[in-house]
XYZ file of C-alpha atoms in Angstrom:
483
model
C 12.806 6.266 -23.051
C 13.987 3.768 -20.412
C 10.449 2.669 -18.451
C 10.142 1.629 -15.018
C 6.677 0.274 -13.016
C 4.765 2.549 -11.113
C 5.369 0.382 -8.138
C 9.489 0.653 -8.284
C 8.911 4.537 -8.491
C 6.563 4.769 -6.039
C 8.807 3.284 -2.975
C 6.016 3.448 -0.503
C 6.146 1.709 2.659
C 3.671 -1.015 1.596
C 5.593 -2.451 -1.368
C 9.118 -0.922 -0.218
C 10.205 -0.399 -3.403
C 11.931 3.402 -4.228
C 12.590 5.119 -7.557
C 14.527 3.272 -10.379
C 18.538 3.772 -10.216
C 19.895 3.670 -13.786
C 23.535 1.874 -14.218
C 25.721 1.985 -17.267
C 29.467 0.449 -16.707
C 30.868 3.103 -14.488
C 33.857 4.756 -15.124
C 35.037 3.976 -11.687
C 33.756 2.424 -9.457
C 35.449 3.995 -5.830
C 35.193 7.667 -5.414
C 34.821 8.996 -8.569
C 37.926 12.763 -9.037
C 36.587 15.567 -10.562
C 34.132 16.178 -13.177
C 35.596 15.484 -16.489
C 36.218 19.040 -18.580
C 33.264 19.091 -21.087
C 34.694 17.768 -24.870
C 34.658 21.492 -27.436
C 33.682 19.556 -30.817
C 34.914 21.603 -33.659
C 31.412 23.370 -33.898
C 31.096 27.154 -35.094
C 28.451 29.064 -32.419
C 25.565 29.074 -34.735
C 23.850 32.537 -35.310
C 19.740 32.816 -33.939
C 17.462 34.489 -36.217
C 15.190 37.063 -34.459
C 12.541 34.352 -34.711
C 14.542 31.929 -32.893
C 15.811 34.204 -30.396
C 12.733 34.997 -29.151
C 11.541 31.284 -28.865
C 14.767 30.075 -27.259
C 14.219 32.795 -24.141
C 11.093 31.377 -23.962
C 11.898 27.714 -23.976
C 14.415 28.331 -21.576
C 12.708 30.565 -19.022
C 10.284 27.946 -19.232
C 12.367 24.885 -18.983
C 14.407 26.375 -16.220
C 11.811 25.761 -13.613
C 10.259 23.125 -14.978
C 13.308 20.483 -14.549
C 14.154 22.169 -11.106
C 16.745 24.378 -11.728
C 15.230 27.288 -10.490
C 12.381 28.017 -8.513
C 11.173 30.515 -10.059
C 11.185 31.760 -13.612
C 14.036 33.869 -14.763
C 13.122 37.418 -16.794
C 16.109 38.783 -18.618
C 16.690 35.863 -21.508
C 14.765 38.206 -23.731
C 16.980 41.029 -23.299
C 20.394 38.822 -23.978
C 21.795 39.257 -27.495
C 22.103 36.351 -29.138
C 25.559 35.466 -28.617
C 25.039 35.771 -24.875
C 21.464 33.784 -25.466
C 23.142 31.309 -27.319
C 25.973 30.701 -24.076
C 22.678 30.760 -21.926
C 21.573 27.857 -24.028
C 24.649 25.952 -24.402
C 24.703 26.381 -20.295
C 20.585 25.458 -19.694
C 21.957 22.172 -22.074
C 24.996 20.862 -19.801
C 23.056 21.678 -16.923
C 19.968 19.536 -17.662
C 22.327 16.599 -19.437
C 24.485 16.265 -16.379
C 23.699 18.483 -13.429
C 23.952 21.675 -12.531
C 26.404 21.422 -9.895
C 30.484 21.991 -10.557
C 32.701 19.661 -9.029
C 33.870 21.642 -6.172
C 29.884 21.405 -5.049
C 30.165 17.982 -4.571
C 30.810 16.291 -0.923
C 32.542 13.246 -0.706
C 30.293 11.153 0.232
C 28.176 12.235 -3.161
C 30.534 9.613 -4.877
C 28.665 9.691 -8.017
C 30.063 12.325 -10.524
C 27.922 12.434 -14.266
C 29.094 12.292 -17.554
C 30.858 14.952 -19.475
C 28.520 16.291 -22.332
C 29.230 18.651 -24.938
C 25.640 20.065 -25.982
C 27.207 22.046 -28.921
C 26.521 19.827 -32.040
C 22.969 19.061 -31.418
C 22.289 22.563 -30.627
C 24.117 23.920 -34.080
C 22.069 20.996 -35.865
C 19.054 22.052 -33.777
C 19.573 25.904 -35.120
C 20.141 24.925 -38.495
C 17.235 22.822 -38.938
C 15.151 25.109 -36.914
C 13.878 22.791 -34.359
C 14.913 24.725 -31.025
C 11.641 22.890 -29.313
C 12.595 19.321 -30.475
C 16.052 19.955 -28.665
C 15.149 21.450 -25.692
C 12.703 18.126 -25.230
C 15.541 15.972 -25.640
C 17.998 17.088 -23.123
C 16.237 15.353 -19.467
C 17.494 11.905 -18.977
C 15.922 9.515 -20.488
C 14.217 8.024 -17.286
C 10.610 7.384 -16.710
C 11.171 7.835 -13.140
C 12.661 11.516 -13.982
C 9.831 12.324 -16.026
C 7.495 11.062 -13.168
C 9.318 13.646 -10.778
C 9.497 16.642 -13.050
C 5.003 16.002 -13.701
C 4.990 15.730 -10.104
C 7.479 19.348 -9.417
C 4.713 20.899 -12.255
C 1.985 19.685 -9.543
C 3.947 20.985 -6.448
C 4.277 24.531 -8.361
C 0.367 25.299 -8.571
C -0.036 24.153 -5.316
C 2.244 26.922 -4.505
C 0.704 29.620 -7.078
C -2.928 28.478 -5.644
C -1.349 29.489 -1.874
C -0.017 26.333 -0.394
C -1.811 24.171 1.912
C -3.442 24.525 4.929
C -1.501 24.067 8.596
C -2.714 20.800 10.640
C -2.640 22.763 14.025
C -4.830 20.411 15.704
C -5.014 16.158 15.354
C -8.662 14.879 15.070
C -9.552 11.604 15.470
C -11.732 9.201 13.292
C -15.430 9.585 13.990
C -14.851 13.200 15.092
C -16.587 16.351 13.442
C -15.770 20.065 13.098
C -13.397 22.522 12.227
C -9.970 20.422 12.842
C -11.428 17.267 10.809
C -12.466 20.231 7.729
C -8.638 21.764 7.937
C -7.602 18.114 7.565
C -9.555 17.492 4.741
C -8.348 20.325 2.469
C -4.657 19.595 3.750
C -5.083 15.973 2.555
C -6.942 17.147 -0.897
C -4.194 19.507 -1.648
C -2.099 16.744 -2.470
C -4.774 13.489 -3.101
C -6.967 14.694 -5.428
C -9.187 11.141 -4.249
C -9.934 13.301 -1.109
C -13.594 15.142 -1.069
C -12.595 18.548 -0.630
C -15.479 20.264 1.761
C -16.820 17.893 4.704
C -16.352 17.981 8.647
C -16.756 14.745 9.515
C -13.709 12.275 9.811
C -15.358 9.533 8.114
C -13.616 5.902 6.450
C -12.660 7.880 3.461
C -10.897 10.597 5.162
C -9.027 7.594 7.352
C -8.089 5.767 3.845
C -6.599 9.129 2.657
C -4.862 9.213 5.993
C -2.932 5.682 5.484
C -2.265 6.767 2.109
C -0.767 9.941 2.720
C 1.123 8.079 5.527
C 2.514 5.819 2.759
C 3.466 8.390 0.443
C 5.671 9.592 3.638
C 7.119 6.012 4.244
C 5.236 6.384 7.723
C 3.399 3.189 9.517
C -0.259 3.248 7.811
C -2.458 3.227 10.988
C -4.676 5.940 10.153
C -4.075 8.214 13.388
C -2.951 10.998 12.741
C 0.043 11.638 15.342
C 3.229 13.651 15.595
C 4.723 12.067 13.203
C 2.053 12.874 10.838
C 1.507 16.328 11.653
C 5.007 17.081 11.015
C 4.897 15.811 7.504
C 1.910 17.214 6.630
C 2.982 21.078 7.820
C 6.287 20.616 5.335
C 5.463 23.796 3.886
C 4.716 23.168 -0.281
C 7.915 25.302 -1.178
C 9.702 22.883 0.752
C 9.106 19.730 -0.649
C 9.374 21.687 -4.249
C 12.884 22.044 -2.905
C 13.146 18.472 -1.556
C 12.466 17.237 -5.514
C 15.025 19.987 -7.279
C 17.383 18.228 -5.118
C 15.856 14.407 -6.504
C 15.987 15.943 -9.743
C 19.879 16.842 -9.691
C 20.528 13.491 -8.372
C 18.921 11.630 -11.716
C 20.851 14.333 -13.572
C 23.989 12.663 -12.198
C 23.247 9.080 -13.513
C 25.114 7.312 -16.557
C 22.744 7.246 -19.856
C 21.506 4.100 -19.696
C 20.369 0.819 -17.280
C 22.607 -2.172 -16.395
C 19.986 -5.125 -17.387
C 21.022 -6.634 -14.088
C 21.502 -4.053 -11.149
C 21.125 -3.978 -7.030
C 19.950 -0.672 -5.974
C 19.689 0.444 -2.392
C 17.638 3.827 -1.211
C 19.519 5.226 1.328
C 17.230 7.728 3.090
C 14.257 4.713 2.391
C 16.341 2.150 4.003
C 14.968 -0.183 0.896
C 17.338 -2.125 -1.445
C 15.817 -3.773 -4.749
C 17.023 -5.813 -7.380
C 15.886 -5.551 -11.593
C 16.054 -7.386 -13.973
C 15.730 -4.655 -16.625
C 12.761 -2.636 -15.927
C 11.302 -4.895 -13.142
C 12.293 -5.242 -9.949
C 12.522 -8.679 -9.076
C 13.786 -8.471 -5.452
C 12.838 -6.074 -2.085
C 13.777 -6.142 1.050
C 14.280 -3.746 4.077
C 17.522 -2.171 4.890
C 19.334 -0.705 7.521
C 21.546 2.202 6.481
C 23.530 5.284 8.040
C 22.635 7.320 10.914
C 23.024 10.510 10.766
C 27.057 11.144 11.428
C 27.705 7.762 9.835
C 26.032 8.246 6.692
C 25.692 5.980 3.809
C 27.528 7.529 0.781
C 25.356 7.726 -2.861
C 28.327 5.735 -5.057
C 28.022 3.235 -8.113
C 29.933 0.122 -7.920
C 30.187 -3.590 -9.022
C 29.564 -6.663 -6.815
C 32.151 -9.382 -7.354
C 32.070 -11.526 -4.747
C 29.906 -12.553 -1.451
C 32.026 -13.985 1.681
C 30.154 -16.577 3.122
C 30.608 -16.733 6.785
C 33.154 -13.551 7.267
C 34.826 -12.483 9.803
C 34.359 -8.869 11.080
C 37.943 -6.528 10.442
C 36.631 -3.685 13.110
C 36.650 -0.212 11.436
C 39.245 1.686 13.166
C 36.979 4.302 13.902
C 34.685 1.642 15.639
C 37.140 -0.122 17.831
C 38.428 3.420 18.950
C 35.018 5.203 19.697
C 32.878 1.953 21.057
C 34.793 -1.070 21.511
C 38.541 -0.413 23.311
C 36.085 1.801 25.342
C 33.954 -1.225 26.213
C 36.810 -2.789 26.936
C 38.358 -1.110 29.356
C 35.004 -0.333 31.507
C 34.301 -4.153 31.706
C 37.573 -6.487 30.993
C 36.934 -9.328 28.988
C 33.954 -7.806 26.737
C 36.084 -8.694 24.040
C 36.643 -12.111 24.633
C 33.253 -12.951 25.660
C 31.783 -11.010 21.980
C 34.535 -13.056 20.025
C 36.907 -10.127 19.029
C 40.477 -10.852 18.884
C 43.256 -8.785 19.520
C 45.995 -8.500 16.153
C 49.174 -7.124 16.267
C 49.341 -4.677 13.280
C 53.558 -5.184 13.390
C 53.753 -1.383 13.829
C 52.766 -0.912 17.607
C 49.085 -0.825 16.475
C 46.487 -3.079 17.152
C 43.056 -4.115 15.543
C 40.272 -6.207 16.542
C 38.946 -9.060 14.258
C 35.219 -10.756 15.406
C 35.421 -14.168 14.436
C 32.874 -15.702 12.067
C 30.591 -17.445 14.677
C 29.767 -14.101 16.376
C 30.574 -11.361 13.754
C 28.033 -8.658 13.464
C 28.336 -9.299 9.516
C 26.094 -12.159 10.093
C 26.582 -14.933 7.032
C 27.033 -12.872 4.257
C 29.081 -9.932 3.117
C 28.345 -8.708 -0.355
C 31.963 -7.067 -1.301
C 32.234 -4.383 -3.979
C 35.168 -1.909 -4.714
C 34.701 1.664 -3.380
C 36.768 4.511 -1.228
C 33.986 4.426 1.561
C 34.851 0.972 3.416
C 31.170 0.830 2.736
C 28.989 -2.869 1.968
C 26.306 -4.786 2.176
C 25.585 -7.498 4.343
C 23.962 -9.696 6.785
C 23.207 -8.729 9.970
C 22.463 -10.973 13.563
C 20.217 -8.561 14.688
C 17.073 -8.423 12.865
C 14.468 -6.766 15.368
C 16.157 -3.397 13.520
C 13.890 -4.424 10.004
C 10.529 -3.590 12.043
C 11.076 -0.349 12.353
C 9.641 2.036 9.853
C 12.882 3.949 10.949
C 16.127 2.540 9.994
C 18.600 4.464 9.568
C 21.229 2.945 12.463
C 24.268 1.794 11.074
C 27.746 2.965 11.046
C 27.378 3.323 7.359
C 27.236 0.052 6.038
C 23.938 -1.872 4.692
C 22.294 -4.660 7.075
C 19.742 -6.797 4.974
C 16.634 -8.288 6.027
C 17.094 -11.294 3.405
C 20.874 -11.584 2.653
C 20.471 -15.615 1.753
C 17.869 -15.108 -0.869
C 19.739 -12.101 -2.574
C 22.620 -14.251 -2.586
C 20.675 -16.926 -4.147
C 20.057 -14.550 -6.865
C 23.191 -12.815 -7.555
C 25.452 -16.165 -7.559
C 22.230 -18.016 -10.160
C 24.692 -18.168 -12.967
C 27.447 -19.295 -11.181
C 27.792 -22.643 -11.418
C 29.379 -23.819 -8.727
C 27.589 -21.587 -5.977
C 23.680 -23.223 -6.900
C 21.524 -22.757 -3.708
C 22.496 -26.480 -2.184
C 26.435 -25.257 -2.240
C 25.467 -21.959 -0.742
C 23.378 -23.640 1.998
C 26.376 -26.058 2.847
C 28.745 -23.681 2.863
C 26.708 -21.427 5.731
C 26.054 -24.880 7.456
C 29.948 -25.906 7.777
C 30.901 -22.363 9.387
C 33.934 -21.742 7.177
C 34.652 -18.198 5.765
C 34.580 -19.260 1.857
C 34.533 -16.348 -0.875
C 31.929 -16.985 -3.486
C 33.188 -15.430 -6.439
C 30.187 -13.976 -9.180
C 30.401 -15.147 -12.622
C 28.387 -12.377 -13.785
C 29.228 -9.415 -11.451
C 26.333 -6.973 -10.756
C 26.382 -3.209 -10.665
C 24.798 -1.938 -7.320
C 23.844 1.564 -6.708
C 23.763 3.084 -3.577
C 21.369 6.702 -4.239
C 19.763 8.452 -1.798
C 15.634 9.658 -2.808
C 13.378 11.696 -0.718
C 11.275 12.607 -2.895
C 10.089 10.035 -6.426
C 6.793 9.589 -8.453
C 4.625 7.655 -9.550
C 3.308 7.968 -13.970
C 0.510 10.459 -12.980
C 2.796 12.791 -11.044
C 1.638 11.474 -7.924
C 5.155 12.101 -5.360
C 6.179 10.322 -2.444
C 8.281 11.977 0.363
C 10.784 10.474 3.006
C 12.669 12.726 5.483
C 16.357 14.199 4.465
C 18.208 12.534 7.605
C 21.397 13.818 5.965
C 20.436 16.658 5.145
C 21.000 16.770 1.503
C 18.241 18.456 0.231
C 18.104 21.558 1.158
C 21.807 22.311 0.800
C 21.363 20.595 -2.652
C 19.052 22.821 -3.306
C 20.370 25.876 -2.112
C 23.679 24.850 -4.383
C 21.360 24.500 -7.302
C 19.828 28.127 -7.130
C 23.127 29.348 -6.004
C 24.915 27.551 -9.380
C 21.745 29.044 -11.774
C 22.907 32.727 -10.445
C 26.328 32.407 -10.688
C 26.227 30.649 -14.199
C 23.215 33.553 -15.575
C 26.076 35.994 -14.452
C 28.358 34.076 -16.476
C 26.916 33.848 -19.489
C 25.239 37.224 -19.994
């Protein structure tokens, strides 16, 4: 089992650090094609006893809802003979190993694609040997940070089978008594168990449980409960049982094991962190996507930082903003550094020189089909926000010099003093990596903490739910299948 702190899963506001991203060499590293057909090892179906057939509906019925493929628990595996059972298992197998989505499901911009598996052997050996349970246990991946999530969807569940939580109609205010601060209370101890239960009275505790559920939310920690607030504490529990099936499926799409050395950015977080193995040695705030430019979820390597670069203007950008600007004020270009290139076809693109380009002094290049990056940005009142999801896709950083520092350590040549002259003298120099990192680009709105405890953030992109919906949808179609 791979580990991870408590603090990188948690990803609250506080510490900004989000779930662990696992990283094995990918197989590509730009938009990944479809999903590779699963390998058919030479394996006979194996035969269930009557014994084992009953135990297998069982352990998937079971297993089924508890690692978020369904929401609730499915009733016909014990009718299923035991051919059909054993397809249902085979299924229940790829689907926990590597997702239960097919690749048509995917958008584009979910650039990650998982590994092929062939559940078939182990399952045969698993038969033979009589040790259905043992296998069923082994399929999740092998994540801390998954098995954080799937404690915490067990948690969400009987919140739901105990009838939910209460609605926050009305926001009290600390010192206050009566009937809004009690409906507070039991909203807050639905989900903190450190929260008294019974009381009226909005006393220091019931502020403290405020800030934390305001953390848990990646909200600013003042204690008053505003709109803000309110709205994430009226998510209705089936909801955000919804909002981790989706987290789950995403883990479910990760290689098998962690890159010792690995950049990871949450997208819907706006939080990048660097590991070294299971410790994140590195955070910073990010800026990533709005909503219409989002950030895509890929896995790539970084090669190389540009020191001092030069901005090559998105077509898209130049079109929608900047020839715009242009034309409404002559000479905006000029004045903001752009220049005008001839493309030798009758085209034209803009270039924003170094001294001026919205890049800022570093630009942290890795291959992928997105046009997508990292980098430095001139405009750093953006990082105070507990809201930052403005760009145009790309990834501003609030410390680009020191994660440079870090990623170019073993490179001889590129020590701090060269990378500090370099910025100083103005000229666009690539830094090549000796040691190229793998960086991760996921997207988590909902991750854990060891004791099941989960932290939200919204679903700007709206992911989750049509995730989720894809996931139930998938479970149906494949039970059809298989029966």
């Amino acid at each position: 089992m791979i580990g991870v702190t408590a603090a990188a899963i948690a990803g609250q506001a506080a510490a900004q650090v989000p779930a662990p991203v696992p990283t094995i060499t990918p197989p590509a590293p730009t938009q990944p094609g479809p999903l590779a057909p699963v390998a058919r090892a030479p394996v006979t179906l194996p035969t269930l006893s009557a014994a084992q057939a009953r135990q297998l509906a069982t352990l998937i019925a079971d297993d089924e809802v508890a690692q978020g493929l369904r929401y609730s628990r499915r009733t016909d595996l014990d009718r299923l003979d035991g051919a059909a059972l054993v397809r249902a298992a085979l299924d229940h197998a790829r689907a926990i190993r590597s997702g239960r989505l097919m690749a048509e499901d995917f958008q584009r911009d979910w650039g990650i694609r998982p590994p092929a598996y062939d559940p078939l052997p182990d399952f045969a050996a698993a038969v033979a040997n009589d040790r259905l349970s043992a296998w069923v246990r082994a399929l999740p991946p092998p994540y801390v940070g998954y098995d954080a999530l799937v404690a915490g969807l067990a948690r969400y569940h009987r919140i739901a089978a105990d009838g939910g939580w209460p609605v926050v109609a009305t926001a009290p205010v600390f010192g206050s008594r009566g009937p809004a601060v009690a409906t507070l209370r039991a909203r807050l101890a639905a989900e903190d168990p450190q929260v008294a239960k019974s009381g009226d009275t909005f006393d220091a505790a019931l502020l403290d449980a405020v800030r934390r559920a305001q953390r848990r939310y990646g909200l600013n920690p003042v204690g008053t409960v505003g709109s803000q607030t309110m709205a994430a504490l009226n998510v209705p529990v089936e909801r955000r049982i919804r909002q981790i099936m989706a987290n789950l499926e995403r883990w479910r799409w990760l290689p098998p094991r962690l890159d010792q050395k690995r950049v990871q950015v949450n997208i819907a977080a706006a939080v990048l962190t660097a590991f070294d193995g299971d410790a994140p040695v590195m955070s910073m705030k990010a800026v990533t996507g709005r909503p219409g430019n989002e950030t895509p979820m890929l896995i790539s390597k970084i090669n190389s930082i540009v020191i001092n670069p030069p901005w090559n203007v998105p077509t898209s950008i130049a079109t929608k903003e900047l020839w715009p600007k242009e034309r409404a004020n002559p000479g905006y270009l000029k004045r903001n550094g752009f220049r005008v290139i001839d493309n030798g076809d009758g085209s034209k693109r803009l270039q924003q020189a170094s001294e001026r380009s919205a890049l800022g002094r570093f630009k942290f290049d890795f291959p992928n089909d997105f046009a997508v990056y990292l980098h430095d940005t001139p405009a750093q009142s953006g990082f105070s926000r507990f809201d930052r999801l403005a760009s145009h896709g790309c990834v501003r950083l609030e410390k680009p010099d020191e994660l440079a520092k870090l990623l170019l350590r073993t490179t001889p040549e590129w020590q701090p003093d060269a990378i500090d002259a370099a910025v100083a003298a103005g000229k666009t120099v690539r830094a090549r990596m000796a040691e190229p990192v793998t960086v991760y680009l996921l997207y988590w709105t909902a991750f854990a903490s060891a004791d099941g405890q989960v932290g939200f953030r919204d679903d700007p992109y709206g992911w989750d739910a049509k995730l989720a919906a894809t996931i139930e949808r998938r479970s149906q179609v494949q039970a059809q299948a298989t029966t």
